[in-house]
Every structure is written in structure tokens, then in C-alpha cells.
Amino acid sequence: MGKIEWAMWANEQSLAAGLILLTGGIVGVAGQFRDWEFAAYAIAAGVFVCLLEYPRGKRNKGTSVERTGQYCFTVCVKSFGPLTRNYYVRAFLHAAICIPGGFLLATVLGCVCLGIASLIYLAAAIRGEQWEPILPSKESARKPVGESIKLPPQNPPPRPPAEMRRKRAEDLEAAAYVNPIAVTANDD
Amino acid sequence: MGNWIINHGLSSFILLVWMAINIFLFLWFYFFYDLGDQFFYTRHILGSALAWARAPAAVLNFNCLLILLPVCRNLLSLIRGSFMCCGRTMRKQLDKNISFHKLVAYMIGLMTAVHTIAHLLNVEWYYNSRLGEYDDLSTALSSLDDSGNTTFLNPIRSTTTTPTLLVFTTVAGITGVIITLSLILMITSSMEVIRRSYFEVFWFTHHLFIVFFAGLVIHGAGRIVRSQTTTNPPHNATFCKDRIDDWGKIQECPVPQFAGGFPQTWMWVIGPMILYVCERLLRFIRYMQTVKYRKIVIRPSKVLELQLVKNGFKMDVGQYVFLNCPAISQLEWHPFTMTSAPEEDFFSVHIRSVGDWTQKLISIVEQLPEGAEGPKMGVDGPFGTASEDVFDYEVAMLVGAGIGVTPFASILKSIWYKFKDSNPKLRTRKIYFYWLCRETHAFEWFADLLQLLEREMEERGMGSFLTYKLYLTGWDQSHANHVMVHADADTDVVTGLKQKTNYGRPNWDKEFEQVRKENPTSVVGTFLCGPAVLATVLSKKCVKYTDVDPRKTKFYFNKENF
């Protein structure tokens, strides 16, 4: 179990928590519950958490799998620099966001899930993990090709070894071939 | 169209039946609560929300029953064994057990969401009603108390509580929150990303299902859903609803009585729970049985071959076992396909170093002195896979990609033993074997096996029994140069086999055409152990090249998965 990057699971958990918070908030507002203001807050908080958690971070080891269309989210999240890179910040942020959800029944579940996600992020931060954006790899990774490949060839194509080129006495017909370039000596 | 039916018909039928049962349960219970007279007064306060909560509850009962069954692998092996008479197609369904488990889990997730949202509305409306915010009838119903000659309808008895507090002070509420939380944690840790990379997190978190089932069974114990009971004389709700002040005073309207519903979930899930407990018990018993080492070999490229002997162990081709090594980890069980044939008096596995556990095992074994016994090992299994059906087909196309080549070691060895002994169970007359891999380093042991088989077949003049083709998909310029220079050699430069290595991926259309041409009237079984993408390609080709005419060639596709 030593190689687990807890942040990956914390990411899944917090995304789920964001969705649950959002759903609870919608139910609270649509049902016009008592204390519906908390539900309205939960909608906003849920959307915020989903946007923050949608882009997956880059893994330390192994291939990172992106979520569909996460590139624009990656750019947004990356622009906050250390605030989003550091998992301590995320852990405390999620802990703070989840608290108002505990006051309304509809959002209690979202609150607890986000709280758990916050704890997992704390574990990730203690282990020194960080959020790295997944950016498309640059094309120059290919070996640079020399310029000479773009010019026409200077030399004729290679010929088979001398052994095969030697005319065979037994089979004069097959051994005959036409030279592409004249080989007779230049008389002038 | 006919081809699709042959290959996918039974699975689609089973899914249809499952979905039909779900829909039936949902509608039946919805209308039970939405139309039943005993819920007339309840509906006055809650509208249809109770029905919307109880209908998914019924679907949940059904699916929680189903979800434990596909993961009882020993039970499935038993069923597979007793279905030997019932034809391939039935047994193939058992291979898709994990897919079915996931489907049922999605349904449970969805129904939990509907159930929870409906109950959120119920609690809120019951709360409002208790505080007298709705009409007179509603208030009168809610103030019915559990004292003297009255029984309550509204589970919220006090006027100073809040919905949240109520939930945490009732059995149904607390268990509901706990089991939903367990469900969410189970689902997030089972996401493909987590499962493929950190299996332990998935496996340990998934054991929260114990909490889930415990909570589920007592979830209804509080009998919080109340229905109207028949009184003597009977209380006619339609007549009495407008005469609230006369309740208990006139003949036609005695005070209405209510009682809670009997909890039913345990009746649904107790059977599978017992089966699952038996399953785990069986796994434990197998673990305690002694396993002795016959031989330990370290193969090239850090591949460890273990030849083990266990009392009463009987295997079939292509089956796998779970290994547990307490010296490395008490709780981890890892699956490995067996590479030996059932005709041999031992069973063997070839273990590659791919993760924590395998690396530790290999290093423990490397440090063992010469001739010493290996570390204590627990073995659970064998568990069945589609490969047991290989001998039933006259012609077999075996495709092994990368590490997927392992079960075919067992199959090829077994086929060869059966052929030598002229075993009547062997219906196979011709085998086409396709081996795809990036590079052969980790599988030199398999190349050795093929060389051995090749030699033995030549000796008996049975060269055409097995046709194999190797495809190296990870070639580069230096490979190509090497091959060009040695183009005239008799054996292949890479593998030492008579059959030349091909580079790149196979052209499946050509291969299927060739098989069809050479076997115009046979039933061909295609077996794959490899990536899902290849499975889609091959199953499409099977459908494409199968003739609906029963006299001509028919391709059946089988996939192994772990």
C-alpha cells in the first residue's frame, strides 16, 4: 500500500461530495424547505467544489488519465498557483465549505462526504503530494531530423555485394543487365 | 442480425428480464402506496412523496439481494460445473459476473438517490405539518399521539425538534445516513482509476459492504412508515375527513388508528448473506490447507515459476488461483492464471514482477538458500473461466496479448497431452494460435514451451495441428535491420521458432478469411485473453464472419478477464 497517491481518491470523493451537495441544495430550494438559504449556499458551494475538483492532477508514477474536456478547467485551476497546488489549502478549504451544509438535512450528506474528502486530502498533504496540471506534451519530443533529409539524394542507391554482382558464367542470359548510366569510358 | 443474436442474444435477454423485474417492482409498490386506502391520510400530508420513497425501496431490496451473488466465485464455479450439460451459451453468461455486479451497483446508487430525496421531502412536510402550517385535517392528524386510545401517524412527535435532529434520533435516520455514506465511499473507491492503480484501497474500502448490509437490515426496524389499521367500527376516511371535530364522538368516525409496517428487507437479503458467509468460510478453509513446493525456478527477465502441490487439488485448463503469502501481507490475495495442464500432478504459476507484492515475493525467493522450502502460501481456487470450453470446438483460434498469453500455456500443454493420449474429450482438430506482444523478454518461458511443442509435433508428423503466428508490436528500426540481415535463416532470430515473427498488428480480416477458407464447415471458437479494445475488434469480426447458415463456418467469441 505504500505507493498510493491519496490525492487521487480524495479527488474522486470530493467530486462526488460536490455533486451530492449540489443535489441536496437543489432539493432544498425547489422544495422550499425551512432554512432554504443553506440550500442555496449548498448549490453555490457544490458548483464551486465540482469546478475545482473536475481536473485530475498528474500522477507521480504511471499514466494520468484525464477526464473528458478537462483542459480548460486545468488552465483555470492552474492559474491560482500555490493555492490550488497545495493540498493543505484544499483540505482546510473543503472543511470550511462543508460546515454550513450541516445545518440543513438535505445537505448533511454532502457535508459529511466533503468532510471525509477533506481528511483524505490532509493525509495526501502530509505525505507531500501536490497537484500538478496535466498539460499536453510538447511535440518536440521527437528526435530532431537533420536538414539533409529534405534534399534529393547525392549518391546512387546501394548495390548488392560484389559476390552477387559478379557475372555468372553458367547463366549468361540471366546475368546480362542494362546499365542505367553509361559505363563505357569517355573518349573525349 | 442473426449473427448478433447468436453472440449476444442470451445476455440481452437476461438484462431485459432483470430490468422488467425492476420496473414491475417499482410500479407495483408505487401504486400500492399511491392508491391504497390505508395511506389516504398519509397522502393528505405527503402527497405522492411516500410512494416515491417506497417504490425505489422495493427495487433496492431486490438489487441488494442480487448484488452479493455474482461475487460468490466458489458458488459460480459450482453452478458452472453442474451446467456442463446445458451448453456453452449458458455458461458464458457466468463469465460476465463482475459486469452484472457493477450494473446492479449502479441501480442501487440511482435508487438510493431517489429514495433519499423523496424522504427528505417527507421529513420536511411532516415537520411543517406538525407545526400546524398546513390545513386543519393535517394538523389534527399530526397531533394524534401515542397515548391512551390514539396512535400516531406523524413520526415527528415533538414540536421543538428539527428535521436534522429527528433523523439522527431515529433508527431509520441514523442507519440511512450511515449506509448511504458507506455506499458513497464504496463507489468512489471503485472508480476505474482507483481500482486499476491502487487495488488495496478499493478492496479494503469495499468491505464497508458489511456496514451497508447490517444497517440495511435494521433500517426498517423503527417502523416509521405508518398505515391506517381497521378499527371496529371502521373509520371511513372519505366520509370522516371533513368531520375532524366529530372523531371519537360519532358512530361512523372513531378515532383513526395507525401502525407501523413490518420490516421486510431482511427477508430479501438473508439468503444471499448466508451464501456469501459460506463463500468466505470456504475461502478460509482452503487457505488453511497445506501447500507444498515441488520446484521453484527463476526464469529470465525476473519471472518466477512456482510448482506447487496441494491435497485434493483438481484443476481445469486456463483456470486461475488466488495466492496469499502471509510473510508479505496477511490480507492480500492475488489472482494468477495457472500455467500447468490438468494432466500433470502439480500446478504451476508464472509470476512477473509488476507491483509491491510480486516484487517482494521474488526477492524473498531469490534469497532462499539452495533446496529450501518456499514461504508459506495459501491457495484459493481453482476458479473457472471460458477456457474450459476450448476442447469443445473443432477449430480453435487462440489469441493471447501480452501477459494474456499465460492461460494458453495451460491450454496448449493440455491439448498436447490429450492428443498424445488420444483423449476422446478432445474434439479439437486444428488450432490457430496468435501471440501478440510488444517484446518477448518477459515471455521467454512461453517461447521455450512453443519450441518444445513444435519439436514434438514434427517428430510425430503432426505439423499442421498447431499453426501459430507471433506478432511483435513494439518493433523499431534496429529490429527491422536485424531481421533483414538474417532473412534467409531457417528459424526466427528473435524467438528461435520455425514460424517467422511478424511485425505490427495482425490483419484480422485476413486471418478470419484464412480460417474460414481452411475450415468451411466447422464451428470455430475464438478465445482471447487481452485488452478490451482487442475484444471489441475480435467479437465484431466473429459476428461478421459467422454464417447464419448452420452448415457453414460459425465463429463464437469468448473473452477471459481478471
Short mmCIF file of C-alpha atoms in Angstrom, two decimals, chain A residues 1-6 8-9 12-13 16 20 23 27 31-34 56 59 102-106 108-109 112-113 116, chain B residues 117 120-121 123-124 127-128 131 133 163-164 167-168 177 180-181 184-185 188-189 191 193-194 197-198 200-201 204-205 356:
data_model
loop_
_atom_site.label_atom_id
_atom_site.label_comp_id
_atom_site.label_asym_id
_atom_site.label_seq_id
_atom_site.Cartn_x
_atom_site.Cartn_y
_atom_site.Cartn_z
CA MET A 1 0.00 0.00 0.00
CA GLY A 2 2.99 2.25 0.10
CA LYS A 3 2.65 3.66 -3.38
CA ILE A 4 -0.88 5.03 -3.12
CA GLU A 5 -1.42 8.62 -4.04
CA TRP A 6 -4.22 9.51 -1.66
CA MET A 8 -6.47 10.52 -6.41
CA TRP A 9 -9.09 9.05 -4.12
CA GLU A 12 -12.99 11.26 -6.61
CA GLN A 13 -14.56 11.63 -3.17
CA ALA A 16 -18.87 13.08 -5.59
CA ILE A 20 -24.27 15.46 -3.63
CA THR A 23 -28.31 17.88 -5.47
CA VAL A 27 -33.92 19.73 -3.44
CA GLY A 31 -38.97 22.09 -2.06
CA GLN A 32 -38.90 25.49 -0.36
CA PHE A 33 -37.62 23.96 2.81
CA ARG A 34 -37.32 25.88 6.04
CA ARG A 56 -7.44 15.48 -12.36
CA ARG A 59 0.28 11.30 -11.10
CA GLY A 102 -24.55 20.53 8.29
CA PHE A 103 -27.39 22.83 9.25
CA LEU A 104 -29.94 21.58 6.78
CA LEU A 105 -30.99 17.95 6.46
CA ALA A 106 -30.93 17.99 2.68
CA VAL A 108 -25.99 16.95 5.58
CA LEU A 109 -24.84 14.07 3.42
CA VAL A 112 -20.13 14.65 5.62
CA CYS A 113 -18.79 13.41 2.27
CA ILE A 116 -14.23 12.89 4.56
CA ILE B 117 -34.62 12.75 -2.00
CA LEU B 120 -36.06 14.44 2.51
CA LEU B 121 -39.32 15.87 1.23
CA VAL B 123 -39.41 14.69 6.62
CA GLU B 124 -39.74 18.36 5.72
CA TYR B 127 -42.24 18.66 10.12
CA ASN B 128 -44.27 21.52 8.69
CA LEU B 131 -46.04 22.73 13.42
CA GLU B 133 -48.58 25.09 8.89
CA PRO B 163 -35.53 17.66 10.72
CA THR B 164 -31.81 17.04 11.14
CA VAL B 167 -33.07 11.99 11.52
CA PHE B 168 -30.30 11.41 13.99
CA VAL B 177 -27.15 8.20 6.75
CA THR B 180 -25.59 5.93 2.26
CA LEU B 181 -22.20 7.18 3.38
CA ILE B 184 -20.70 6.59 -1.48
CA LEU B 185 -17.29 5.62 -0.14
CA THR B 188 -15.75 6.47 -5.14
CA SER B 189 -13.08 3.93 -4.30
CA MET B 191 -13.79 4.09 -9.83
CA VAL B 193 -8.75 4.90 -11.91
CA ILE B 194 -8.52 3.93 -8.26
CA SER B 197 -3.86 1.74 -9.70
CA TYR B 198 -4.43 1.16 -6.00
CA GLU B 200 -5.85 -2.27 -1.92
CA VAL B 201 -7.75 0.98 -1.34
CA PHE B 204 -10.41 -2.63 1.86
CA THR B 205 -12.96 0.16 1.40
CA ASP B 356 4.62 -4.43 -4.47
#
